């Protein structure tokens, strides 16, 4: 099972205000570095990235042949991580042409798990692991518990010169976020 689609009747996540503290101009701390899935010895310092960087944050991608339990589908905002990642893959060239310097996907899954996802989905951008919740805790990003594991709620953040310039939360449907991003980029 590829998990590249999702049911039409997923519950819609509500904006619970958990991103309101990230005002435009919020500076990403320079001590946050996240390992790149394909090479965990390589760490990305988000505050030092040049140009406009888009971070899409997602709960978790399913493994090949993993049966998605009903309880995951019933959790608002949980389902759709693979379609979200694929929407960024499929629109990567357009994002670059609209001025995006880099795109990163961030989850709390391990770099090894993310490396498999990166290869399987043939992603043209890197995935970063916040397995230790450093990024989440420093920015106070919203989470939920899944099978005794804390996972990030789905969102997107635009960072330019180390400053947050825009965020989207919640992102729903999961594969629509890239369309909202393109609309924003065209209006800049």
PDB file of C-alpha atoms in Angstrom:
ATOM      1  CA  UNK A   1       0.000   0.000   0.000  1.00  0.00           C
ATOM      2  CA  UNK A   2       1.552   3.288  -1.092  1.00  0.00           C
ATOM      3  CA  UNK A   3      -0.582   5.626   1.033  1.00  0.00           C
ATOM      4  CA  UNK A   4      -0.611   8.233  -1.737  1.00  0.00           C
ATOM      5  CA  UNK A   5      -4.304   8.948  -1.314  1.00  0.00           C
ATOM      6  CA  UNK A   6      -6.604   9.423   1.635  1.00  0.00           C
ATOM      7  CA  UNK A   7     -10.320   9.055   2.399  1.00  0.00           C
ATOM      8  CA  UNK A   8     -12.670  11.897   1.489  1.00  0.00           C
ATOM      9  CA  UNK A   9     -14.356  11.872   4.884  1.00  0.00           C
ATOM     10  CA  UNK A  10     -11.397  12.729   7.119  1.00  0.00           C
ATOM     11  CA  UNK A  11     -12.186  14.986  10.087  1.00  0.00           C
ATOM     12  CA  UNK A  12     -11.095  18.586   9.540  1.00  0.00           C
ATOM     13  CA  UNK A  13      -8.548  19.890  12.075  1.00  0.00           C
ATOM     14  CA  UNK A  14      -9.494  23.109  13.846  1.00  0.00           C
ATOM     15  CA  UNK A  15      -7.247  26.117  14.362  1.00  0.00           C
ATOM     16  CA  UNK A  16      -6.629  25.916  18.099  1.00  0.00           C
ATOM     17  CA  UNK A  17      -4.381  28.989  18.188  1.00  0.00           C
ATOM     18  CA  UNK A  18      -1.214  26.972  18.837  1.00  0.00           C
ATOM     19  CA  UNK A  19       0.703  28.878  16.157  1.00  0.00           C
ATOM     20  CA  UNK A  20      -0.379  32.378  17.153  1.00  0.00           C
ATOM     21  CA  UNK A  21       2.848  33.016  19.092  1.00  0.00           C
ATOM     22  CA  UNK A  22       4.932  32.664  15.913  1.00  0.00           C
ATOM     23  CA  UNK A  23       4.501  36.207  14.698  1.00  0.00           C
ATOM     24  CA  UNK A  24       5.993  37.430  11.449  1.00  0.00           C
ATOM     25  CA  UNK A  25       9.610  38.265  12.174  1.00  0.00           C
ATOM     26  CA  UNK A  26      10.032  35.567  14.837  1.00  0.00           C
ATOM     27  CA  UNK A  27      13.713  34.585  14.676  1.00  0.00           C
ATOM     28  CA  UNK A  28      14.572  30.891  14.479  1.00  0.00           C
ATOM     29  CA  UNK A  29      17.214  30.258  17.176  1.00  0.00           C
ATOM     30  CA  UNK A  30      20.665  29.536  15.750  1.00  0.00           C
ATOM     31  CA  UNK A  31      21.209  26.544  18.023  1.00  0.00           C
ATOM     32  CA  UNK A  32      18.551  24.421  16.287  1.00  0.00           C
ATOM     33  CA  UNK A  33      20.118  21.930  13.900  1.00  0.00           C
ATOM     34  CA  UNK A  34      18.300  18.910  12.533  1.00  0.00           C
ATOM     35  CA  UNK A  35      19.849  15.812  10.922  1.00  0.00           C
ATOM     36  CA  UNK A  36      19.263  15.184   7.226  1.00  0.00           C
ATOM     37  CA  UNK A  37      17.595  11.809   6.700  1.00  0.00           C
ATOM     38  CA  UNK A  38      19.913  10.698   3.886  1.00  0.00           C
ATOM     39  CA  UNK A  39      23.022  11.569   5.925  1.00  0.00           C
ATOM     40  CA  UNK A  40      22.349  12.122   9.657  1.00  0.00           C
ATOM     41  CA  UNK A  41      25.911  13.352  10.173  1.00  0.00           C
ATOM     42  CA  UNK A  42      24.894  16.353   8.051  1.00  0.00           C
ATOM     43  CA  UNK A  43      22.816  18.762  10.132  1.00  0.00           C
ATOM     44  CA  UNK A  44      20.842  21.730   8.856  1.00  0.00           C
ATOM     45  CA  UNK A  45      20.854  24.919  10.935  1.00  0.00           C
ATOM     46  CA  UNK A  46      17.466  26.369  10.028  1.00  0.00           C
ATOM     47  CA  UNK A  47      18.370  29.913  11.107  1.00  0.00           C
ATOM     48  CA  UNK A  48      21.325  30.020   8.709  1.00  0.00           C
ATOM     49  CA  UNK A  49      19.568  28.999   5.506  1.00  0.00           C
ATOM     50  CA  UNK A  50      19.907  31.537   2.695  1.00  0.00           C
ATOM     51  CA  UNK A  51      16.904  32.794   0.766  1.00  0.00           C
ATOM     52  CA  UNK A  52      13.323  31.648   1.240  1.00  0.00           C
ATOM     53  CA  UNK A  53      12.964  28.203   2.814  1.00  0.00           C
ATOM     54  CA  UNK A  54       9.700  26.314   3.193  1.00  0.00           C
ATOM     55  CA  UNK A  55       9.350  23.875   6.068  1.00  0.00           C
ATOM     56  CA  UNK A  56       6.407  21.521   5.910  1.00  0.00           C
ATOM     57  CA  UNK A  57       5.799  19.775   9.178  1.00  0.00           C
ATOM     58  CA  UNK A  58       3.909  16.499   9.291  1.00  0.00           C
ATOM     59  CA  UNK A  59       3.009  13.822  11.881  1.00  0.00           C
ATOM     60  CA  UNK A  60       4.415  10.652  10.266  1.00  0.00           C
ATOM     61  CA  UNK A  61       4.483   8.770   6.999  1.00  0.00           C
ATOM     62  CA  UNK A  62       3.239   5.215   6.867  1.00  0.00           C
ATOM     63  CA  UNK A  63       5.580   2.346   6.050  1.00  0.00           C
ATOM     64  CA  UNK A  64       5.078   0.260   2.907  1.00  0.00           C
ATOM     65  CA  UNK A  65       2.269  -2.257   3.452  1.00  0.00           C
ATOM     66  CA  UNK A  66       1.380  -0.674   6.804  1.00  0.00           C
ATOM     67  CA  UNK A  67      -2.342  -0.939   7.471  1.00  0.00           C
ATOM     68  CA  UNK A  68      -3.615   2.471   8.501  1.00  0.00           C
ATOM     69  CA  UNK A  69      -5.791   1.993  11.593  1.00  0.00           C
ATOM     70  CA  UNK A  70      -9.193   3.659  11.783  1.00  0.00           C
ATOM     71  CA  UNK A  71      -8.069   5.566  14.867  1.00  0.00           C
ATOM     72  CA  UNK A  72      -5.401   7.361  12.756  1.00  0.00           C
ATOM     73  CA  UNK A  73      -8.012   8.327  10.170  1.00  0.00           C
ATOM     74  CA  UNK A  74     -10.293   9.573  12.947  1.00  0.00           C
ATOM     75  CA  UNK A  75      -7.618  11.894  14.375  1.00  0.00           C
ATOM     76  CA  UNK A  76      -8.107  15.361  12.827  1.00  0.00           C
ATOM     77  CA  UNK A  77      -5.084  16.290  10.719  1.00  0.00           C
ATOM     78  CA  UNK A  78      -3.269  12.976  11.117  1.00  0.00           C
ATOM     79  CA  UNK A  79      -3.810  11.267   7.758  1.00  0.00           C
ATOM     80  CA  UNK A  80      -2.211  12.415   4.517  1.00  0.00           C
ATOM     81  CA  UNK A  81       1.531  12.803   5.133  1.00  0.00           C
ATOM     82  CA  UNK A  82       2.607  10.875   2.047  1.00  0.00           C
ATOM     83  CA  UNK A  83       0.235  12.801  -0.264  1.00  0.00           C
ATOM     84  CA  UNK A  84       1.538  16.022   1.302  1.00  0.00           C
ATOM     85  CA  UNK A  85       5.164  15.030   0.656  1.00  0.00           C
ATOM     86  CA  UNK A  86       4.286  14.023  -2.909  1.00  0.00           C
ATOM     87  CA  UNK A  87       2.518  17.345  -3.541  1.00  0.00           C
ATOM     88  CA  UNK A  88       5.749  19.166  -2.659  1.00  0.00           C
ATOM     89  CA  UNK A  89       7.675  16.761  -4.902  1.00  0.00           C
ATOM     90  CA  UNK A  90       5.298  17.281  -7.809  1.00  0.00           C
ATOM     91  CA  UNK A  91       5.362  21.087  -7.450  1.00  0.00           C
ATOM     92  CA  UNK A  92       9.041  21.468  -6.566  1.00  0.00           C
ATOM     93  CA  UNK A  93      10.049  23.071  -9.886  1.00  0.00           C
ATOM     94  CA  UNK A  94       7.215  25.583  -9.661  1.00  0.00           C
ATOM     95  CA  UNK A  95       8.160  26.479  -6.087  1.00  0.00           C
ATOM     96  CA  UNK A  96      11.758  27.063  -7.160  1.00  0.00           C
ATOM     97  CA  UNK A  97      10.603  29.245 -10.063  1.00  0.00           C
ATOM     98  CA  UNK A  98       8.555  31.317  -7.597  1.00  0.00           C
ATOM     99  CA  UNK A  99      11.615  32.089  -5.480  1.00  0.00           C
ATOM    100  CA  UNK A 100      11.812  29.227  -2.994  1.00  0.00           C
ATOM    101  CA  UNK A 101      15.456  28.404  -2.290  1.00  0.00           C
ATOM    102  CA  UNK A 102      14.873  25.200  -0.302  1.00  0.00           C
ATOM    103  CA  UNK A 103      12.098  22.897   0.901  1.00  0.00           C
ATOM    104  CA  UNK A 104      12.384  20.588   3.902  1.00  0.00           C
ATOM    105  CA  UNK A 105       9.901  18.130   5.377  1.00  0.00           C
ATOM    106  CA  UNK A 106      10.124  17.711   9.160  1.00  0.00           C
ATOM    107  CA  UNK A 107       8.705  14.944  11.346  1.00  0.00           C
ATOM    108  CA  UNK A 108       9.633  13.218  14.588  1.00  0.00           C
ATOM    109  CA  UNK A 109      10.483   9.988  12.773  1.00  0.00           C
ATOM    110  CA  UNK A 110      14.072   8.741  12.831  1.00  0.00           C
ATOM    111  CA  UNK A 111      16.538   9.702  10.088  1.00  0.00           C
ATOM    112  CA  UNK A 112      16.754   6.029   9.042  1.00  0.00           C
ATOM    113  CA  UNK A 113      12.975   5.805   8.619  1.00  0.00           C
ATOM    114  CA  UNK A 114      12.893   9.104   6.747  1.00  0.00           C
ATOM    115  CA  UNK A 115      15.749   7.982   4.455  1.00  0.00           C
ATOM    116  CA  UNK A 116      13.596   5.075   3.274  1.00  0.00           C
ATOM    117  CA  UNK A 117      10.682   7.462   2.653  1.00  0.00           C
ATOM    118  CA  UNK A 118      12.968   9.871   0.782  1.00  0.00           C
ATOM    119  CA  UNK A 119      14.178   7.107  -1.549  1.00  0.00           C
ATOM    120  CA  UNK A 120      10.787   5.426  -2.007  1.00  0.00           C
ATOM    121  CA  UNK A 121       8.974   8.662  -2.894  1.00  0.00           C
ATOM    122  CA  UNK A 122      11.907  10.006  -4.962  1.00  0.00           C
ATOM    123  CA  UNK A 123      11.824  13.354  -3.205  1.00  0.00           C
ATOM    124  CA  UNK A 124      13.878  16.225  -4.700  1.00  0.00           C
ATOM    125  CA  UNK A 125      14.221  17.851  -1.270  1.00  0.00           C
ATOM    126  CA  UNK A 126      15.499  16.598   2.074  1.00  0.00           C
ATOM    127  CA  UNK A 127      13.613  15.355   5.104  1.00  0.00           C
ATOM    128  CA  UNK A 128      14.808  16.465   8.539  1.00  0.00           C
ATOM    129  CA  UNK A 129      14.317  14.539  11.762  1.00  0.00           C
ATOM    130  CA  UNK A 130      13.101  16.215  14.933  1.00  0.00           C
ATOM    131  CA  UNK A 131      13.211  12.872  16.733  1.00  0.00           C
ATOM    132  CA  UNK A 132      14.539  14.576  19.871  1.00  0.00           C
ATOM    133  CA  UNK A 133      11.804  17.275  19.678  1.00  0.00           C
ATOM    134  CA  UNK A 134      14.367  20.098  19.753  1.00  0.00           C
ATOM    135  CA  UNK A 135      12.638  22.085  17.000  1.00  0.00           C
ATOM    136  CA  UNK A 136       9.196  21.375  18.454  1.00  0.00           C
ATOM    137  CA  UNK A 137      10.112  22.404  21.991  1.00  0.00           C
ATOM    138  CA  UNK A 138      12.069  25.510  21.009  1.00  0.00           C
ATOM    139  CA  UNK A 139       9.280  26.865  18.795  1.00  0.00           C
ATOM    140  CA  UNK A 140       6.490  25.420  20.993  1.00  0.00           C
ATOM    141  CA  UNK A 141       4.914  23.650  18.028  1.00  0.00           C
ATOM    142  CA  UNK A 142       1.691  21.697  18.590  1.00  0.00           C
ATOM    143  CA  UNK A 143       1.807  17.922  18.894  1.00  0.00           C
ATOM    144  CA  UNK A 144      -0.415  14.955  19.612  1.00  0.00           C
ATOM    145  CA  UNK A 145       0.272  11.477  20.991  1.00  0.00           C
ATOM    146  CA  UNK A 146       0.208   8.444  18.731  1.00  0.00           C
ATOM    147  CA  UNK A 147       1.038   4.971  20.086  1.00  0.00           C
ATOM    148  CA  UNK A 148       2.942   6.501  23.005  1.00  0.00           C
ATOM    149  CA  UNK A 149       4.932   8.740  20.649  1.00  0.00           C
ATOM    150  CA  UNK A 150       4.689  12.504  20.378  1.00  0.00           C
ATOM    151  CA  UNK A 151       4.173  13.595  16.755  1.00  0.00           C
ATOM    152  CA  UNK A 152       3.943  17.048  15.216  1.00  0.00           C
ATOM    153  CA  UNK A 153       0.685  18.511  13.985  1.00  0.00           C
ATOM    154  CA  UNK A 154       0.685  19.369  10.280  1.00  0.00           C
ATOM    155  CA  UNK A 155       1.748  22.897   9.353  1.00  0.00           C
ATOM    156  CA  UNK A 156       3.985  24.893   7.030  1.00  0.00           C
ATOM    157  CA  UNK A 157       6.440  27.671   7.848  1.00  0.00           C
ATOM    158  CA  UNK A 158       8.142  30.093   5.444  1.00  0.00           C
ATOM    159  CA  UNK A 159      11.553  31.221   6.728  1.00  0.00           C
ATOM    160  CA  UNK A 160      13.663  33.955   5.147  1.00  0.00           C
ATOM    161  CA  UNK A 161      17.013  35.000   6.538  1.00  0.00           C
ATOM    162  CA  UNK A 162      16.310  33.090   9.744  1.00  0.00           C
ATOM    163  CA  UNK A 163      12.978  34.880  10.289  1.00  0.00           C
ATOM    164  CA  UNK A 164       9.515  33.386  10.058  1.00  0.00           C
ATOM    165  CA  UNK A 165       7.686  35.368   7.382  1.00  0.00           C
ATOM    166  CA  UNK A 166       4.502  33.267   7.167  1.00  0.00           C
ATOM    167  CA  UNK A 167       2.948  30.126   8.606  1.00  0.00           C
ATOM    168  CA  UNK A 168      -0.028  27.953   7.756  1.00  0.00           C
ATOM    169  CA  UNK A 169      -1.810  25.970  10.465  1.00  0.00           C
ATOM    170  CA  UNK A 170      -3.712  23.777  10.306  1.00  0.00           C
ATOM    171  CA  UNK A 171      -3.048  22.516   6.784  1.00  0.00           C
ATOM    172  CA  UNK A 172      -6.033  20.669   5.331  1.00  0.00           C
ATOM    173  CA  UNK A 173      -6.518  18.827   3.143  1.00  0.00           C
ATOM    174  CA  UNK A 174      -2.911  17.669   3.427  1.00  0.00           C
ATOM    175  CA  UNK A 175      -2.106  17.881  -0.276  1.00  0.00           C
ATOM    176  CA  UNK A 176      -3.686  21.352  -0.595  1.00  0.00           C
ATOM    177  CA  UNK A 177      -1.031  23.161   1.443  1.00  0.00           C
ATOM    178  CA  UNK A 178       1.279  23.479  -1.533  1.00  0.00           C
ATOM    179  CA  UNK A 179      -1.521  25.231  -3.458  1.00  0.00           C
ATOM    180  CA  UNK A 180      -1.930  27.749  -0.637  1.00  0.00           C
ATOM    181  CA  UNK A 181       1.828  28.253  -0.673  1.00  0.00           C
ATOM    182  CA  UNK A 182       1.899  28.869  -4.447  1.00  0.00           C
ATOM    183  CA  UNK A 183      -0.920  31.404  -4.106  1.00  0.00           C
ATOM    184  CA  UNK A 184       1.024  33.230  -1.377  1.00  0.00           C
ATOM    185  CA  UNK A 185       4.254  33.180  -3.398  1.00  0.00           C
ATOM    186  CA  UNK A 186       2.507  34.645  -6.448  1.00  0.00           C
ATOM    187  CA  UNK A 187       1.104  37.453  -4.289  1.00  0.00           C
ATOM    188  CA  UNK A 188       4.413  38.429  -2.678  1.00  0.00           C
TER     189      UNK A 188
END
